[in-house]
């Protein structure tokens, strides 16, 4: 069986986030813009419990797909605003609607190729 590419994994993770009721899931290819990752996945979450459920689904995927979590970080201690899961080549941003509107990552990374919107 062929090993999946980072793009395939990013798209599969996007589906997992959508299945977990993450909203407005977007995948950006940022490999030409930064060395920190190849893909950013951005999704809107509704609560701390929601982000924790999505994080568990991501961890299950990571275990089965030869990835590892380098960092899981909350922007605020409550964990409700912005959560980052760093998988190396893929960085997942789970953000509240307010945080997503405030930080506007898609505008910040406007030169990135949108792989999935």
PDB file of C-alpha atoms in Angstrom:
ATOM      1  CA  UNK A   1       0.000   0.000   0.000  1.00  0.00           C
ATOM      2  CA  UNK A   2       1.341   3.422  -0.954  1.00  0.00           C
ATOM      3  CA  UNK A   3       2.005   5.939   1.776  1.00  0.00           C
ATOM      4  CA  UNK A   4      -0.426   8.830   1.766  1.00  0.00           C
ATOM      5  CA  UNK A   5       0.828  12.294   0.866  1.00  0.00           C
ATOM      6  CA  UNK A   6       0.509  15.215   3.263  1.00  0.00           C
ATOM      7  CA  UNK A   7      -2.221  16.583   0.993  1.00  0.00           C
ATOM      8  CA  UNK A   8      -4.213  13.341   1.179  1.00  0.00           C
ATOM      9  CA  UNK A   9      -3.862  13.307   4.968  1.00  0.00           C
ATOM     10  CA  UNK A  10      -4.899  16.975   5.224  1.00  0.00           C
ATOM     11  CA  UNK A  11      -8.009  16.308   3.145  1.00  0.00           C
ATOM     12  CA  UNK A  12      -8.878  13.226   5.207  1.00  0.00           C
ATOM     13  CA  UNK A  13      -8.458  15.237   8.426  1.00  0.00           C
ATOM     14  CA  UNK A  14     -10.744  17.917   6.986  1.00  0.00           C
ATOM     15  CA  UNK A  15     -13.442  15.273   6.448  1.00  0.00           C
ATOM     16  CA  UNK A  16     -12.988  14.045  10.029  1.00  0.00           C
ATOM     17  CA  UNK A  17     -13.435  17.611  11.311  1.00  0.00           C
ATOM     18  CA  UNK A  18     -16.563  18.047   9.181  1.00  0.00           C
ATOM     19  CA  UNK A  19     -17.940  14.722  10.404  1.00  0.00           C
ATOM     20  CA  UNK A  20     -17.377  16.009  13.951  1.00  0.00           C
ATOM     21  CA  UNK A  21     -19.478  19.108  13.158  1.00  0.00           C
ATOM     22  CA  UNK A  22     -16.538  21.458  12.658  1.00  0.00           C
ATOM     23  CA  UNK A  23     -17.830  24.318  10.499  1.00  0.00           C
ATOM     24  CA  UNK A  24     -16.346  26.113   7.499  1.00  0.00           C
ATOM     25  CA  UNK A  25     -13.442  23.669   7.274  1.00  0.00           C
ATOM     26  CA  UNK A  26     -10.740  25.107   5.020  1.00  0.00           C
ATOM     27  CA  UNK A  27      -7.469  23.539   3.882  1.00  0.00           C
ATOM     28  CA  UNK A  28      -4.705  25.891   2.762  1.00  0.00           C
ATOM     29  CA  UNK A  29      -1.468  24.816   1.087  1.00  0.00           C
ATOM     30  CA  UNK A  30       1.173  27.015   2.726  1.00  0.00           C
ATOM     31  CA  UNK A  31       4.319  25.102   1.716  1.00  0.00           C
ATOM     32  CA  UNK A  32       5.493  27.836  -0.659  1.00  0.00           C
ATOM     33  CA  UNK A  33       4.959  30.526   2.008  1.00  0.00           C
ATOM     34  CA  UNK A  34       6.460  29.057   5.172  1.00  0.00           C
ATOM     35  CA  UNK A  35       8.724  26.264   6.307  1.00  0.00           C
ATOM     36  CA  UNK A  36       6.627  25.506   9.405  1.00  0.00           C
ATOM     37  CA  UNK A  37       4.038  23.368   7.569  1.00  0.00           C
ATOM     38  CA  UNK A  38       2.736  22.245   4.207  1.00  0.00           C
ATOM     39  CA  UNK A  39      -0.968  22.573   5.039  1.00  0.00           C
ATOM     40  CA  UNK A  40      -3.119  24.531   7.449  1.00  0.00           C
ATOM     41  CA  UNK A  41      -6.571  23.219   8.292  1.00  0.00           C
ATOM     42  CA  UNK A  42      -8.915  25.785   9.827  1.00  0.00           C
ATOM     43  CA  UNK A  43     -12.267  24.887  11.381  1.00  0.00           C
ATOM     44  CA  UNK A  44     -14.814  26.700  13.518  1.00  0.00           C
ATOM     45  CA  UNK A  45     -15.728  25.081  16.844  1.00  0.00           C
ATOM     46  CA  UNK A  46     -18.492  25.853  19.348  1.00  0.00           C
ATOM     47  CA  UNK A  47     -17.144  24.957  22.799  1.00  0.00           C
ATOM     48  CA  UNK A  48     -14.340  23.409  24.803  1.00  0.00           C
ATOM     49  CA  UNK A  49     -16.143  20.059  24.717  1.00  0.00           C
ATOM     50  CA  UNK A  50     -16.441  20.359  20.919  1.00  0.00           C
ATOM     51  CA  UNK A  51     -12.732  21.031  20.460  1.00  0.00           C
ATOM     52  CA  UNK A  52     -11.845  18.149  22.789  1.00  0.00           C
ATOM     53  CA  UNK A  53     -14.025  15.778  20.765  1.00  0.00           C
ATOM     54  CA  UNK A  54     -12.408  16.903  17.522  1.00  0.00           C
ATOM     55  CA  UNK A  55      -8.937  16.626  19.089  1.00  0.00           C
ATOM     56  CA  UNK A  56      -9.700  13.018  20.065  1.00  0.00           C
ATOM     57  CA  UNK A  57     -10.786  12.234  16.496  1.00  0.00           C
ATOM     58  CA  UNK A  58      -7.541  13.793  15.215  1.00  0.00           C
ATOM     59  CA  UNK A  59      -5.497  11.734  17.712  1.00  0.00           C
ATOM     60  CA  UNK A  60      -7.205   8.549  16.512  1.00  0.00           C
ATOM     61  CA  UNK A  61      -6.353   9.466  12.911  1.00  0.00           C
ATOM     62  CA  UNK A  62      -2.753  10.335  13.843  1.00  0.00           C
ATOM     63  CA  UNK A  63      -2.246   6.960  15.511  1.00  0.00           C
ATOM     64  CA  UNK A  64      -3.443   5.107  12.403  1.00  0.00           C
ATOM     65  CA  UNK A  65      -1.630   7.233   9.778  1.00  0.00           C
ATOM     66  CA  UNK A  66       1.999   7.519  10.835  1.00  0.00           C
ATOM     67  CA  UNK A  67       1.777  11.067  12.099  1.00  0.00           C
ATOM     68  CA  UNK A  68       2.633  12.470  15.494  1.00  0.00           C
ATOM     69  CA  UNK A  69       1.395  15.424  17.452  1.00  0.00           C
ATOM     70  CA  UNK A  70       4.260  17.855  18.005  1.00  0.00           C
ATOM     71  CA  UNK A  71       2.196  20.361  19.939  1.00  0.00           C
ATOM     72  CA  UNK A  72      -1.355  20.909  21.037  1.00  0.00           C
ATOM     73  CA  UNK A  73      -1.756  24.474  22.281  1.00  0.00           C
ATOM     74  CA  UNK A  74      -4.610  26.621  23.530  1.00  0.00           C
ATOM     75  CA  UNK A  75      -4.500  30.322  22.710  1.00  0.00           C
ATOM     76  CA  UNK A  76      -6.447  30.959  25.925  1.00  0.00           C
ATOM     77  CA  UNK A  77      -6.406  28.904  29.103  1.00  0.00           C
ATOM     78  CA  UNK A  78     -10.118  28.118  28.776  1.00  0.00           C
ATOM     79  CA  UNK A  79      -9.371  26.421  25.446  1.00  0.00           C
ATOM     80  CA  UNK A  80     -12.545  27.793  23.903  1.00  0.00           C
ATOM     81  CA  UNK A  81     -11.000  30.382  21.599  1.00  0.00           C
ATOM     82  CA  UNK A  82      -8.175  28.971  19.475  1.00  0.00           C
ATOM     83  CA  UNK A  83      -6.577  25.551  19.656  1.00  0.00           C
ATOM     84  CA  UNK A  84      -3.619  24.475  17.538  1.00  0.00           C
ATOM     85  CA  UNK A  85      -2.667  20.871  16.833  1.00  0.00           C
ATOM     86  CA  UNK A  86       0.755  20.688  15.161  1.00  0.00           C
ATOM     87  CA  UNK A  87       1.320  17.504  13.187  1.00  0.00           C
ATOM     88  CA  UNK A  88       4.497  18.736  11.517  1.00  0.00           C
ATOM     89  CA  UNK A  89       3.517  18.973   7.868  1.00  0.00           C
ATOM     90  CA  UNK A  90      -0.098  19.751   8.849  1.00  0.00           C
ATOM     91  CA  UNK A  91      -1.213  22.335  11.412  1.00  0.00           C
ATOM     92  CA  UNK A  92      -4.833  22.281  12.538  1.00  0.00           C
ATOM     93  CA  UNK A  93      -6.449  25.480  13.848  1.00  0.00           C
ATOM     94  CA  UNK A  94      -9.692  24.903  15.780  1.00  0.00           C
ATOM     95  CA  UNK A  95     -11.160  28.340  16.429  1.00  0.00           C
ATOM     96  CA  UNK A  96     -14.297  29.841  17.902  1.00  0.00           C
ATOM     97  CA  UNK A  97     -16.347  31.902  15.463  1.00  0.00           C
ATOM     98  CA  UNK A  98     -15.242  35.126  17.209  1.00  0.00           C
ATOM     99  CA  UNK A  99     -11.557  34.181  17.081  1.00  0.00           C
ATOM    100  CA  UNK A 100     -11.807  33.130  13.453  1.00  0.00           C
ATOM    101  CA  UNK A 101     -13.438  36.432  12.522  1.00  0.00           C
ATOM    102  CA  UNK A 102     -10.878  38.399  14.536  1.00  0.00           C
ATOM    103  CA  UNK A 103      -7.676  36.697  13.342  1.00  0.00           C
ATOM    104  CA  UNK A 104      -8.849  36.040   9.757  1.00  0.00           C
ATOM    105  CA  UNK A 105      -6.198  33.426   9.011  1.00  0.00           C
ATOM    106  CA  UNK A 106      -7.479  32.987   5.471  1.00  0.00           C
ATOM    107  CA  UNK A 107      -6.781  36.679   4.803  1.00  0.00           C
ATOM    108  CA  UNK A 108      -3.439  36.545   6.603  1.00  0.00           C
ATOM    109  CA  UNK A 109      -2.432  33.600   4.407  1.00  0.00           C
ATOM    110  CA  UNK A 110      -4.184  34.994   1.308  1.00  0.00           C
ATOM    111  CA  UNK A 111      -1.356  33.899  -0.978  1.00  0.00           C
ATOM    112  CA  UNK A 112      -1.870  30.243   0.011  1.00  0.00           C
ATOM    113  CA  UNK A 113      -3.563  27.894  -2.395  1.00  0.00           C
ATOM    114  CA  UNK A 114      -7.017  26.903  -1.170  1.00  0.00           C
ATOM    115  CA  UNK A 115      -7.158  23.122  -1.442  1.00  0.00           C
ATOM    116  CA  UNK A 116     -10.586  22.835   0.152  1.00  0.00           C
ATOM    117  CA  UNK A 117     -13.030  25.534   1.169  1.00  0.00           C
TER     118      UNK A 117
END
